[in-house]
Coordinates of C-alpha atoms in Angstrom, one line a residue:
Chain A
M559 CA 30.4 -8.1 -12.1
N560 CA 32.2 -11.5 -11.2
D561 CA 31.9 -15.0 -12.5
P562 CA 30.6 -17.1 -9.5
N563 CA 32.8 -20.3 -10.6
K564 CA 36.0 -17.7 -9.7
I565 CA 35.0 -17.9 -6.2
D566 CA 36.6 -20.0 -3.9
P567 CA 34.2 -22.6 -2.2
A568 CA 35.6 -22.9 1.0
I569 CA 35.7 -18.7 1.1
L570 CA 32.0 -18.1 0.1
K571 CA 30.7 -21.2 3.0
A572 CA 32.9 -19.4 5.5
W573 CA 31.3 -16.2 4.5
M574 CA 27.7 -17.6 4.8
A575 CA 28.2 -19.5 7.9
N576 CA 29.8 -16.3 9.7
Y577 CA 26.8 -14.2 8.2
I578 CA 24.1 -16.4 9.4
C579 CA 25.7 -17.5 12.7
G580 CA 26.2 -13.4 12.7
V581 CA 22.3 -12.5 12.4
L582 CA 20.9 -15.4 14.1
G583 CA 23.1 -15.5 16.9
L584 CA 24.7 -18.7 16.5
D585 CA 27.5 -20.7 17.9
R586 CA 29.8 -21.0 14.9
A587 CA 31.7 -23.8 16.2
A588 CA 28.2 -25.8 16.6
F589 CA 27.0 -24.8 13.5
S590 CA 27.1 -27.1 10.4
T591 CA 27.3 -25.9 6.8
A592 CA 25.4 -29.1 6.0
D593 CA 22.1 -28.4 8.0
R594 CA 19.0 -27.0 6.0
F595 CA 18.8 -23.3 6.2
D596 CA 15.2 -23.4 7.8
T597 CA 16.4 -25.6 10.5
Y598 CA 18.6 -23.1 12.4
G599 CA 15.9 -20.4 11.5
L600 CA 16.7 -18.9 8.6
D601 CA 13.7 -17.5 7.4
S602 CA 12.8 -16.9 3.8
V603 CA 12.9 -13.1 4.4
E604 CA 16.4 -13.2 5.6
A605 CA 18.1 -15.8 3.0
V606 CA 16.9 -12.9 0.5
I607 CA 18.4 -10.5 2.4
M608 CA 21.4 -12.6 2.7
A609 CA 21.7 -12.9 -1.3
G610 CA 21.7 -8.9 -1.5
V611 CA 24.6 -8.6 0.9
M612 CA 26.3 -11.3 -0.9
E613 CA 26.2 -9.7 -4.0
E614 CA 28.0 -6.6 -2.5
E615 CA 30.3 -8.9 -1.0
F616 CA 31.6 -10.6 -4.1
Q617 CA 30.4 -8.6 -6.8
V618 CA 28.1 -11.3 -8.2
I619 CA 25.0 -11.8 -9.2
V620 CA 23.0 -13.8 -7.0
D621 CA 19.5 -14.9 -7.7
P622 CA 17.4 -15.1 -4.5
H623 CA 15.6 -18.2 -5.8
R624 CA 18.5 -20.2 -5.6
F625 CA 18.4 -20.4 -2.0
F626 CA 15.3 -22.6 -2.3
D627 CA 16.4 -24.9 -4.7
T628 CA 19.7 -25.4 -3.0
P629 CA 18.6 -25.2 1.2
S630 CA 21.8 -25.4 2.8
I631 CA 25.3 -23.7 2.7
D632 CA 27.3 -26.9 1.0
E633 CA 24.4 -27.5 -1.7
F634 CA 24.1 -23.4 -2.6
T635 CA 28.0 -23.4 -2.7
A636 CA 28.4 -26.7 -4.6
V637 CA 25.9 -25.4 -7.4
F638 CA 26.4 -21.8 -7.4
T639 CA 30.5 -21.8 -7.7
A640 CA 30.1 -24.7 -10.7
P641 CA 31.4 -23.8 -13.8
A642 CA 28.4 -22.9 -16.4
V643 CA 27.2 -25.5 -18.5
Chain B
M1158 CA -17.7 9.2 -26.1
N1159 CA -20.1 6.9 -24.0
E1160 CA -19.1 6.9 -20.3
P1161 CA -17.2 3.7 -19.8
A1162 CA -18.8 0.7 -18.2
E1163 CA -18.1 -0.3 -14.6
N1164 CA -15.6 -2.0 -15.8
I1165 CA -11.8 -1.5 -14.7
A1166 CA -10.5 -2.8 -17.7
A1167 CA -12.8 -0.9 -20.1
W1168 CA -11.7 2.3 -18.2
I1169 CA -7.9 1.6 -19.0
S1170 CA -9.0 0.9 -22.5
R1171 CA -10.6 4.4 -22.5
N1172 CA -7.1 5.7 -21.1
A1173 CA -5.6 3.9 -23.8
R1174 CA -7.5 5.4 -26.7
V1175 CA -6.8 8.9 -25.3
Q1176 CA -3.0 8.7 -24.5
P1177 CA -1.9 5.1 -26.5
T1178 CA 2.0 6.4 -26.6
R1179 CA 2.0 6.5 -22.7
D1180 CA 3.8 4.5 -20.8
A1181 CA 1.6 2.1 -18.6
I1182 CA 4.1 -0.7 -16.9
I1183 CA 7.5 -0.1 -16.7
F1184 CA 9.0 -3.6 -15.1
L1185 CA 12.3 -4.0 -13.4
E1186 CA 13.2 -7.7 -13.1
R1187 CA 15.8 -7.7 -11.0
G1188 CA 15.0 -4.3 -9.5
E1189 CA 18.0 -2.2 -11.1
T1190 CA 17.8 -2.1 -15.2
E1191 CA 14.5 -1.8 -17.1
T1192 CA 13.5 -5.1 -18.5
E1193 CA 10.0 -4.4 -20.1
R1194 CA 8.0 -1.3 -20.9
L1195 CA 4.5 -1.0 -22.4
T1196 CA 2.7 1.8 -23.4
Y1197 CA -1.3 1.9 -23.1
E1198 CA -1.7 0.5 -26.8
E1199 CA 0.3 -2.4 -26.2
L1200 CA -1.1 -3.0 -22.8
E1201 CA -4.6 -2.7 -24.4
A1202 CA -3.5 -5.1 -27.2
R1203 CA -2.3 -7.6 -25.3
A1204 CA -5.3 -7.0 -22.8
A1205 CA -7.5 -7.7 -25.9
S1206 CA -5.6 -10.6 -27.3
Y1207 CA -5.5 -12.4 -23.7
A1208 CA -9.3 -11.8 -24.0
A1209 CA -10.2 -13.5 -27.0
G1210 CA -8.2 -16.5 -26.0
L1211 CA -10.1 -16.8 -22.6
E1212 CA -13.3 -16.3 -24.4
R1213 CA -12.3 -19.2 -27.3
E1214 CA -11.5 -21.5 -24.3
G1215 CA -15.2 -21.1 -22.8
L1216 CA -14.0 -19.6 -19.9
R1217 CA -16.2 -16.4 -19.4
G1218 CA -17.7 -16.4 -16.1
R1219 CA -15.7 -19.3 -14.6
A1220 CA -12.8 -18.6 -12.3
V1221 CA -9.2 -19.1 -13.2
V1222 CA -6.3 -19.0 -11.4
I1223 CA -3.3 -16.8 -12.8
A1224 CA -0.1 -18.3 -11.5
M1225 CA 2.3 -16.1 -13.1
P1226 CA 5.3 -14.1 -12.4
P1227 CA 5.3 -10.5 -11.6
G1228 CA 5.4 -7.9 -15.0
G1229 CA 3.5 -6.7 -18.0
A1230 CA 2.3 -10.5 -18.9
F1231 CA 0.6 -10.9 -15.5
V1232 CA -1.3 -7.4 -15.8
S1233 CA -2.3 -8.2 -19.3
L1234 CA -3.6 -11.1 -18.7
F1235 CA -5.6 -9.7 -15.8
L1236 CA -7.1 -7.2 -17.9
G1237 CA -7.7 -9.3 -20.6
C1238 CA -10.0 -11.5 -17.6
L1239 CA -11.9 -8.6 -16.6
R1240 CA -12.6 -7.8 -20.0
A1241 CA -13.7 -11.1 -20.9
G1242 CA -15.9 -11.7 -18.0
V1243 CA -13.5 -14.3 -16.3
V1244 CA -13.3 -14.3 -13.0
A1245 CA -9.5 -13.8 -12.2
V1246 CA -8.0 -15.8 -9.4
P1247 CA -4.4 -14.2 -9.0
V1248 CA -1.6 -16.3 -6.9
P1249 CA 1.5 -16.4 -5.8
F1250 CA 3.8 -17.8 -9.0
P1251 CA 5.1 -21.4 -8.2
D1252 CA 8.8 -21.2 -7.8
S1253 CA 8.9 -22.5 -4.7
A1254 CA 7.6 -25.3 -2.4
R1255 CA 5.6 -23.5 0.0
N1256 CA 4.0 -21.0 -2.9
L1257 CA 2.9 -24.5 -5.0
Q1258 CA 1.4 -25.8 -1.3
R1259 CA -0.4 -22.2 -1.5
I1260 CA -1.6 -22.5 -4.7
E1261 CA -3.0 -26.4 -4.3
S1262 CA -5.0 -25.0 -1.1
I1263 CA -6.6 -22.2 -3.3
V1264 CA -7.3 -24.6 -6.2
A1265 CA -9.1 -27.1 -3.7
D1266 CA -11.1 -24.0 -2.6
A1267 CA -11.9 -22.3 -5.8
L1268 CA -12.6 -24.9 -8.1
P1269 CA -11.4 -23.0 -11.0
A1270 CA -12.3 -23.7 -14.9
A1271 CA -8.4 -23.4 -15.8
T1272 CA -5.0 -22.5 -14.2
V1273 CA -2.7 -20.4 -16.5
S1274 CA 1.1 -20.2 -16.1
V1275 CA 4.3 -19.8 -17.8
R1276 CA 5.5 -22.9 -19.9
N1277 CA 8.1 -24.3 -17.5
E1278 CA 5.9 -24.4 -14.5
I1279 CA 2.6 -26.6 -16.1
P1280 CA 4.2 -30.0 -15.1
K1281 CA 4.5 -28.8 -11.4
L1282 CA 1.0 -27.2 -11.7
R1283 CA -0.8 -30.0 -13.6
A1284 CA 0.4 -32.5 -11.0
I1285 CA -1.4 -30.7 -8.3
A1286 CA -4.5 -29.6 -10.4
T1287 CA -5.8 -32.3 -11.7
A1288 CA -9.3 -31.5 -12.3
H1289 CA -9.2 -28.6 -14.9
P1290 CA -6.7 -27.9 -17.5
V1291 CA -3.3 -25.8 -16.7
I1292 CA -2.8 -23.6 -19.8
D1293 CA 0.4 -21.9 -21.0
H1294 CA -0.6 -18.3 -21.2
E1295 CA 0.9 -17.6 -24.8
E1296 CA -1.3 -20.4 -26.4
L1297 CA -4.0 -17.8 -25.0
L1298 CA -2.7 -15.1 -27.1
G1299 CA -5.6 -14.8 -30.0
V1300 CA -7.4 -12.3 -32.0
G1301 CA -11.0 -11.2 -32.3
G1302 CA -13.3 -12.0 -29.3
S1303 CA -15.9 -9.7 -28.5
T1304 CA -16.6 -7.2 -25.5
P1305 CA -19.2 -8.3 -24.0
D1306 CA -21.6 -6.4 -21.3
I1307 CA -20.4 -7.7 -17.7
A1308 CA -22.5 -6.4 -14.7
A1309 CA -21.3 -4.7 -12.2
Q1310 CA -22.3 -7.1 -9.5
Q1311 CA -20.4 -9.8 -11.6
P1312 CA -17.2 -10.9 -9.6
A1313 CA -14.2 -9.4 -11.0
L1314 CA -11.9 -11.1 -9.0
I1315 CA -11.1 -13.3 -6.0
Q1316 CA -8.5 -12.4 -3.5
Y1317 CA -7.0 -15.1 -1.6
T1318 CA -5.0 -13.0 1.2
S1319 CA -5.8 -14.4 4.7
G1320 CA -7.4 -17.6 4.7
S1321 CA -5.6 -20.3 6.6
T1322 CA -4.1 -22.8 4.6
Q1323 CA -6.3 -25.5 6.1
A1324 CA -9.5 -23.6 5.0
P1325 CA -8.5 -20.8 2.5
K1326 CA -11.1 -18.1 2.3
G1327 CA -11.7 -16.5 -1.3
I1328 CA -12.9 -12.9 -0.7
V1329 CA -14.9 -11.9 -4.0
I1330 CA -14.6 -8.2 -5.4
T1331 CA -17.2 -7.2 -8.0
H1332 CA -16.8 -5.0 -10.9
A1333 CA -18.3 -2.5 -8.7
N1334 CA -16.4 -2.6 -5.9
L1335 CA -13.3 -2.2 -7.7
M1336 CA -14.3 0.6 -9.6
A1337 CA -15.7 2.1 -6.3
N1338 CA -12.3 1.4 -4.4
Q1339 CA -10.4 3.0 -7.4
R1340 CA -12.3 6.0 -6.6
M1341 CA -11.8 6.2 -3.2
I1342 CA -7.8 5.7 -3.4
H1343 CA -7.6 8.6 -5.8
R1344 CA -10.1 11.0 -3.6
G1345 CA -8.4 9.7 -0.5
F1346 CA -4.5 9.9 -1.6
D1347 CA -5.3 13.1 -3.9
L1348 CA -3.6 11.4 -7.0
P1349 CA -2.8 13.4 -10.2
A1350 CA -4.1 11.8 -13.3
D1351 CA 0.1 11.2 -14.3
V1352 CA 0.8 9.8 -11.5
I1353 CA 3.9 7.4 -11.2
G1354 CA 4.3 5.0 -9.1
A1355 CA 6.8 2.6 -8.1
T1356 CA 6.1 -0.9 -6.6
W1357 CA 7.2 -4.1 -5.1
L1358 CA 4.7 -5.2 -3.5
P1359 CA 3.1 -8.4 -4.6
H1360 CA 1.2 -8.3 -7.7
F1361 CA -1.3 -11.3 -6.2
H1362 CA -2.2 -9.3 -2.5
D1363 CA -4.6 -6.4 -2.4
M1364 CA -2.4 -3.8 -2.0
G1365 CA 0.4 -4.6 -4.5
L1366 CA -2.6 -5.1 -7.2
I1367 CA -5.3 -2.8 -6.3
G1368 CA -3.4 0.0 -4.9
T1369 CA 0.0 0.2 -6.8
I1370 CA -0.8 -1.7 -9.8
L1371 CA -4.3 -0.8 -10.8
Q1372 CA -4.4 2.3 -9.2
P1373 CA -1.9 4.4 -11.8
L1374 CA -3.8 2.7 -14.8
F1375 CA -7.1 3.7 -13.5
L1376 CA -5.8 6.9 -13.3
G1377 CA -4.0 7.0 -16.9
G1378 CA -0.3 7.1 -15.0
T1379 CA 2.7 4.6 -15.0
A1380 CA 3.1 2.0 -12.7
V1381 CA 7.1 1.2 -12.2
L1382 CA 7.1 -2.8 -11.0
M1383 CA 10.0 -4.9 -9.3
P1384 CA 9.7 -8.3 -7.7
P1385 CA 9.4 -8.3 -4.3
R1386 CA 12.5 -10.3 -3.8
A1387 CA 14.3 -8.0 -5.8
F1388 CA 13.3 -5.3 -2.8
V1389 CA 14.1 -7.7 0.0
Q1390 CA 17.4 -8.7 -1.5
K1391 CA 18.5 -4.8 -2.0
P1392 CA 15.8 -2.1 -0.7
I1393 CA 17.9 0.6 -2.3
R1394 CA 16.5 -0.5 -5.4
W1395 CA 13.3 0.8 -4.2
L1396 CA 14.0 4.0 -3.5
R1397 CA 16.5 4.2 -6.9
A1398 CA 13.4 3.4 -8.7
I1399 CA 11.5 6.0 -6.9
E1400 CA 14.5 8.8 -7.5
R1401 CA 15.0 7.3 -11.4
Y1402 CA 11.2 7.4 -12.5
R1403 CA 10.3 10.7 -9.9
A1404 CA 7.5 8.5 -8.2
H1405 CA 4.9 10.6 -6.9
T1406 CA 3.6 7.5 -5.4
A1407 CA 5.2 4.5 -3.2
G1408 CA 4.3 2.7 -0.2
A1409 CA 4.7 -0.6 1.9
P1410 CA 3.7 -2.4 5.0
S1411 CA 6.0 -0.5 8.2
F1412 CA 8.3 -3.8 7.6
G1413 CA 9.4 -2.2 4.2
Y1414 CA 10.3 1.3 5.4
E1415 CA 12.3 -1.1 8.5
L1416 CA 14.2 -2.7 5.9
C1417 CA 15.2 0.1 4.0
T1418 CA 16.5 1.6 7.1
R1419 CA 18.4 -1.4 8.2
M1420 CA 19.6 -1.9 5.0
I1421 CA 20.5 1.4 3.4
A1422 CA 23.6 3.0 5.0
A1423 CA 23.4 6.7 5.9
D1424 CA 26.1 7.4 3.2
D1425 CA 23.9 5.6 0.3
A1426 CA 20.8 7.2 1.5
A1427 CA 22.3 10.8 1.6
K1428 CA 23.1 9.9 -2.4
L1429 CA 19.9 9.5 -3.4
D1430 CA 17.3 12.3 -4.5
L1431 CA 13.6 11.3 -2.9
S1432 CA 12.5 15.2 -3.2
H1433 CA 9.6 13.8 -6.1
W1434 CA 8.2 11.4 -3.5
R1435 CA 4.8 12.7 -2.2
R1436 CA 2.7 10.3 -0.9
A1437 CA 4.5 7.3 1.3
F1438 CA 2.0 5.6 2.2
C1439 CA 2.2 3.0 4.8
G1440 CA -0.6 0.4 5.6
A1441 CA -1.6 -3.7 5.6
E1442 CA 0.0 -4.4 9.2
P1443 CA 0.3 -1.8 12.3
V1444 CA 1.8 1.3 11.3
R1445 CA 4.7 2.0 13.3
A1446 CA 5.5 5.6 14.8
N1447 CA 8.8 4.6 15.6
V1448 CA 9.6 2.8 12.7
L1449 CA 8.9 5.7 10.3
A1450 CA 10.5 8.6 12.2
L1451 CA 13.6 6.2 12.2
F1452 CA 12.9 6.2 7.9
A1453 CA 12.4 9.8 7.6
Q1454 CA 16.1 10.5 10.0
R1455 CA 17.8 8.0 7.6
F1456 CA 16.4 9.5 4.4
V1457 CA 15.6 13.4 4.9
P1458 CA 18.8 14.0 3.9
A1459 CA 17.7 12.7 0.4
G1460 CA 15.1 15.2 -0.1
F1461 CA 12.3 13.1 1.7
S1462 CA 9.8 15.1 3.4
E1463 CA 8.4 13.4 6.7
K1464 CA 4.8 15.0 5.3
A1465 CA 4.9 12.4 2.8
F1466 CA 4.1 9.8 5.2
L1467 CA 0.5 8.5 4.4
P1468 CA -0.9 6.0 7.0
C1469 CA -3.6 4.4 5.8
Y1470 CA -6.2 1.2 6.8
G1471 CA -7.9 -1.3 4.3
L1472 CA -8.2 -5.0 4.2
A1473 CA -9.0 -7.4 1.3
E1474 CA -13.0 -7.8 2.4
T1475 CA -12.8 -3.9 1.3
T1476 CA -11.2 -4.4 -1.8
L1477 CA -8.3 -2.4 -0.3
I1478 CA -8.5 0.7 1.4
T1479 CA -10.9 2.3 3.9
A1480 CA -9.6 5.0 5.4
A1481 CA -6.4 7.3 4.8
S1482 CA -5.0 10.3 6.7
H1483 CA -5.1 13.7 5.1
P1484 CA -2.4 13.4 2.0
G1485 CA 0.4 15.7 2.7
S1486 CA 0.2 16.0 6.3
G1487 CA 2.4 13.0 7.5
L1488 CA 2.1 11.4 10.8
K1489 CA -0.4 12.3 13.5
L1490 CA 0.3 10.6 16.9
R1491 CA -2.3 10.3 20.0
D1492 CA -1.7 8.5 23.3
I1493 CA -4.6 6.4 23.2
A1494 CA -5.9 4.8 26.5
L1495 CA -6.2 1.0 26.5
N1496 CA -8.8 -0.4 28.5
G1497 CA -7.2 -1.1 31.8
K1498 CA -3.4 -1.4 30.6
G1499 CA -1.9 1.8 30.6
S1500 CA -1.7 4.0 27.3
R1501 CA -0.1 3.8 24.3
Q1502 CA 0.8 6.0 21.6
F1503 CA -0.6 5.0 18.1
V1504 CA -0.5 6.9 14.3
S1505 CA -3.6 8.1 13.2
C1506 CA -5.2 6.3 10.0
G1507 CA -7.2 9.3 9.1
R1508 CA -11.0 9.7 8.2
P1509 CA -13.0 6.9 6.2
V1510 CA -12.3 7.8 2.7
E1511 CA -15.7 9.5 0.7
G1512 CA -17.9 6.6 0.4
S1513 CA -16.9 4.3 3.3
T1514 CA -18.8 4.1 6.5
L1515 CA -17.1 3.4 10.0
R1516 CA -19.0 1.8 12.8
L1517 CA -17.3 0.7 16.1
R1518 CA -19.1 -2.2 18.2
D1519 CA -18.5 -3.9 21.0
E1520 CA -18.7 -7.9 21.3
D1521 CA -22.4 -7.4 22.1
G1522 CA -22.9 -5.7 18.8
R1523 CA -23.4 -2.4 20.8
E1524 CA -22.2 1.0 19.3
T1525 CA -19.0 2.0 21.1
N1526 CA -15.9 4.4 20.8
F1527 CA -13.6 1.6 21.0
G1528 CA -14.4 -2.1 19.7
E1529 CA -14.3 -3.5 16.6
I1530 CA -14.1 -1.8 13.7
C1531 CA -17.2 -2.3 11.0
V1532 CA -17.0 -1.1 7.5
G1533 CA -19.6 -0.2 4.9
G1534 CA -20.0 0.7 1.5
P1535 CA -19.5 0.2 -2.1
H1536 CA -16.2 -1.1 -1.7
V1537 CA -17.1 -3.8 0.7
S1538 CA -16.9 -7.2 -1.0
P1539 CA -20.5 -9.1 -1.2
G1540 CA -18.7 -12.2 0.7
L1541 CA -17.0 -15.6 0.3
W1542 CA -16.2 -17.4 -3.1
L1543 CA -18.0 -20.6 -3.2
G1544 CA -16.2 -23.1 -5.1
K1545 CA -18.5 -25.7 -5.8
E1546 CA -21.5 -23.6 -6.8
G1547 CA -19.1 -20.9 -8.3
G1548 CA -21.5 -18.7 -6.4
V1549 CA -21.1 -16.5 -3.3
T1550 CA -21.9 -16.4 0.3
P1551 CA -22.3 -13.6 2.4
F1552 CA -19.8 -13.2 5.4
A1553 CA -21.4 -14.6 8.7
N1554 CA -20.8 -11.9 10.9
A1555 CA -22.0 -9.1 8.7
F1556 CA -25.0 -6.7 10.1
I1557 CA -27.2 -4.7 8.4
E1558 CA -27.8 -0.8 9.8
N1559 CA -30.3 1.6 7.9
G1560 CA -30.2 -0.6 5.4
E1561 CA -26.1 -0.6 4.8
S1562 CA -24.6 -4.1 5.3
F1563 CA -21.7 -3.8 7.4
L1564 CA -18.5 -6.3 7.7
R1565 CA -16.8 -6.9 11.0
T1566 CA -13.1 -6.6 10.2
G1567 CA -11.8 -8.4 13.4
D1568 CA -9.9 -5.2 13.9
V1569 CA -10.3 -3.2 17.4
G1570 CA -10.0 0.5 16.8
T1571 CA -11.0 4.1 18.4
C1572 CA -11.8 7.4 16.7
V1573 CA -10.6 10.5 18.1
D1574 CA -11.7 13.7 16.5
G1575 CA -13.0 11.6 13.5
E1576 CA -9.5 10.1 12.9
L1577 CA -9.2 6.2 13.0
F1578 CA -6.4 4.7 15.4
V1579 CA -6.3 0.8 15.1
V1580 CA -5.1 -0.5 18.0
D1581 CA -5.3 -4.4 17.9
R1582 CA -6.8 -7.3 16.0
I1583 CA -9.0 -9.7 17.7
K1584 CA -8.9 -11.8 14.4
D1585 CA -6.5 -15.0 15.1
I1586 CA -4.2 -13.5 11.7
L1587 CA -0.4 -12.6 12.5
V1588 CA 1.2 -10.1 10.0
L1589 CA 5.0 -11.0 10.2
Y1590 CA 7.7 -9.5 7.5
G1591 CA 4.5 -8.0 5.5
A1592 CA 2.8 -11.7 5.4
K1593 CA -0.3 -13.1 6.7
H1594 CA -0.4 -16.2 8.5
H1595 CA -3.4 -17.8 10.4
A1596 CA -2.5 -18.5 14.4
A1597 CA -4.7 -21.8 14.0
D1598 CA -1.9 -23.3 11.2
I1599 CA 0.9 -22.4 13.3
E1600 CA -0.4 -24.1 16.4
I1601 CA -1.3 -27.1 14.0
C1602 CA 2.2 -27.3 13.2
A1603 CA 3.4 -27.9 16.6
L1604 CA 1.0 -30.3 17.1
D1605 CA 1.5 -32.8 14.4
H1606 CA 5.2 -32.4 15.4
D1607 CA 4.7 -33.8 18.6
P1608 CA 1.8 -35.8 19.9
D1609 CA 3.1 -34.8 23.5
I1610 CA 2.2 -31.4 23.1
R1611 CA -1.6 -30.7 24.4
A1612 CA -2.4 -27.5 23.1
A1613 CA -0.9 -24.8 21.4
A1614 CA -1.2 -20.7 21.3
A1615 CA 0.4 -18.5 18.7
F1616 CA 0.4 -14.9 18.6
A1617 CA 2.6 -11.9 17.9
V1618 CA 4.4 -10.0 20.2
D1619 CA 5.8 -6.0 19.3
D1620 CA 9.3 -6.0 20.0
G1621 CA 9.4 -2.0 18.8
E1622 CA 10.6 -2.7 15.6
R1623 CA 8.4 -5.6 14.5
E1624 CA 6.0 -8.2 15.4
R1625 CA 7.8 -11.6 16.6
L1626 CA 5.9 -14.7 16.7
V1627 CA 5.5 -16.5 20.1
V1628 CA 4.0 -19.8 20.3
L1629 CA 3.1 -21.3 23.7
C1630 CA 3.1 -24.8 24.1
E1631 CA 1.6 -27.5 26.8
L1632 CA 3.1 -30.1 27.5
D1633 CA 2.5 -33.1 30.0
R1634 CA 5.4 -32.8 32.5
R1635 CA 5.3 -36.2 33.2
K1636 CA 6.4 -37.1 29.9
I1637 CA 9.6 -35.4 29.6
G1638 CA 12.7 -34.7 31.9
K1639 CA 13.0 -31.1 33.3
G1640 CA 16.3 -30.5 31.3
D1641 CA 14.6 -31.3 28.1
Y1642 CA 12.4 -28.3 27.8
S1643 CA 15.0 -26.0 25.5
A1644 CA 15.6 -29.1 23.0
H1645 CA 11.9 -29.8 23.1
G1646 CA 10.8 -26.0 22.3
G1647 CA 13.7 -25.8 19.6
R1648 CA 12.6 -28.8 17.7
I1649 CA 9.1 -27.6 17.5
A1650 CA 10.4 -24.1 16.4
K1651 CA 12.7 -25.8 13.9
H1652 CA 9.4 -27.4 12.7
I1653 CA 7.5 -24.4 12.3
S1654 CA 10.1 -22.6 10.3
E1655 CA 10.4 -25.2 8.1
V1656 CA 6.6 -25.2 7.3
T1657 CA 5.8 -21.5 7.5
G1658 CA 9.2 -19.9 7.0
V1659 CA 9.3 -17.6 9.8
L1660 CA 11.0 -18.7 13.3
P1661 CA 9.4 -18.7 16.3
T1662 CA 10.0 -18.4 20.4
V1663 CA 8.7 -21.6 21.4
H1664 CA 7.6 -21.8 25.2
I1665 CA 6.8 -24.8 27.0
V1666 CA 4.1 -24.4 29.5
A1667 CA 2.5 -27.0 32.0
T1668 CA -0.7 -28.4 30.7
G1669 CA -4.0 -26.5 31.5
D1670 CA -1.9 -23.3 31.7
L1671 CA -3.3 -21.7 28.4
P1672 CA -6.5 -20.2 29.1
R1673 CA -9.5 -21.6 27.7
T1674 CA -13.2 -21.1 27.0
S1675 CA -15.9 -22.9 28.9
S1676 CA -15.8 -25.1 26.0
G1677 CA -12.2 -25.5 26.5
K1678 CA -11.0 -23.8 23.2
I1679 CA -7.7 -22.2 23.5
Q1680 CA -7.8 -17.8 23.8
R1681 CA -5.3 -16.8 22.6
F1682 CA -5.5 -13.4 23.1
A1683 CA -5.9 -14.1 26.7
A1684 CA -2.9 -16.0 26.2
K1685 CA -0.9 -13.0 25.1
T1686 CA -2.0 -10.7 27.7
K1687 CA -1.0 -13.4 30.3
F1688 CA 2.4 -13.8 28.8
L1689 CA 2.8 -10.2 28.6
S1690 CA 2.0 -9.6 31.7
G1691 CA 4.7 -11.9 32.8
A1692 CA 2.9 -14.7 34.3
W1693 CA 5.1 -17.8 33.3
G1694 CA 8.2 -15.5 34.1
I1695 CA 8.9 -15.0 30.6
S1696 CA 8.2 -12.0 28.3
N1697 CA 11.2 -12.8 26.1
V1698 CA 11.1 -12.5 22.6
A1699 CA 14.3 -13.3 21.2
R1700 CA 14.3 -14.8 18.2
G1701 CA 14.8 -18.4 17.4
A1702 CA 15.3 -18.9 21.2
A1703 CA 13.7 -22.1 22.7
V1704 CA 13.3 -20.6 26.2
P1705 CA 12.8 -23.4 28.9
Q1706 CA 10.4 -22.9 31.8
A1707 CA 11.3 -23.0 34.8
S1708 CA 9.6 -25.9 36.6
D1709 CA 8.1 -25.4 40.4
E1710 CA 6.9 -29.1 40.6

């Protein structure tokens, strides 16, 4: 397993944006990583599924609960990739 | 040894005396490695300890909300309640705003004497439950305590599963209901005494608690548990647990099987060994033949047997199970003629389990072979919890036949050769991703969001794979320019998604277009029928779309 703070936040952001746009059929160009997940329709089940795919993709442990605490791509990546205190 | 009382806690205590060192609970916190293992002896000791603490706090005979995460502590505390004569009210763990809101509405209805949770969550719970103490479960662990005689007709737990958020309904399950239904599941599923079950179903819902936690403990077997989120995150974790622990019994709503097929690649599937899995039950939402057929296709190479499929029918009001197909026979499909709407293929939910009586009734209460499913038997709840009085009020629409009380389920079915086929729901509950939502809650969401919306109808539409949420909103067209419909619907869809966690397809229709009763009440079922017939020129249920309605003005 990798350490989340070794992940480049920009890469993680881009990956999440692509994943969500792919799953929900959204226009990537019009998509903002600052929006809350639920405002563009990433419902709670899909968010938890994304946490599973992310674990495989980045070889990290993702607590799906994180998506409820930090409900946007920007907030999530900032917290997730921050060095552990 | 004396025959244990009609109390499942006493029954499990007996199992602990007979086989103290056998594993009762195995918990996989992330769905992978084992994080907790409790033998019967350990489970018994913890349940007794909690019971002593509950008694010390003077909670006997009172309702107590249990807001615990899944795992051994929840199971021990739940059994401790039953042992001490405390009425357990299992609720979700308050780790999201939505769960906390749910707990708040349950607390307001149940008016419990206490809420029990883990230390970290106590401040949050105190903020919403101001009228009663919120207790750290560790502070309840005590010694001593008596083992009171508890009447079989006393409430054992309150299942808050299908009530709307506006008016939650607590279904009272007595000790006698619990024991009767445990026996029904045992016989109906033909389970061995050393059964091993593997489950991810929520511990605060009937299917998870009654079916997948209590049933193995009732029989003296082992329940392997993981949190629902661990499963949804990586569905293969459930199947790996089935493989690793050689689980005999494991099941889910159709949604769980669908998620496995969607998320587990054929290569990974083929590496599993599912040959010990004998009872793959499926219930809680319409059993979908195509979903189960695709699951079988994917997992037969892993040794899964299609004969393991065990469709069943039940509801929280009947504790859990009411009918089950014959174990080991797999799916039985039939074309069922729908009144004037052609025919469709349905999956048999089998026969009523022993002790459960079914009746089909039409709208006027006359016996029919295509109508509302009504259930009688010792597993039928006596009614709803009355928080204020701490008592029970019988279900308003129940009826008596030959001295036996029958519950109206709100589900529509038919019987063919003695087997039950559930074809529709008349009650306004939508099951989406295995979770129940009240149509009224969703409609109120739309109405609250936008004062220009005059009326709304929410219903689920089957797209062949799963049910999708559709909301029709009536809008006064003079209020809005023609080109704005899409944006308008989109905003409502987003709001509903924020509140409920499910993104609907919102369609805007003109004021007066939704079917109404003579008293002006919106008829959801008629609205759905009209929608599906293409009356509005729309039947697209694409996810998240806000489809503009062509104006013919």
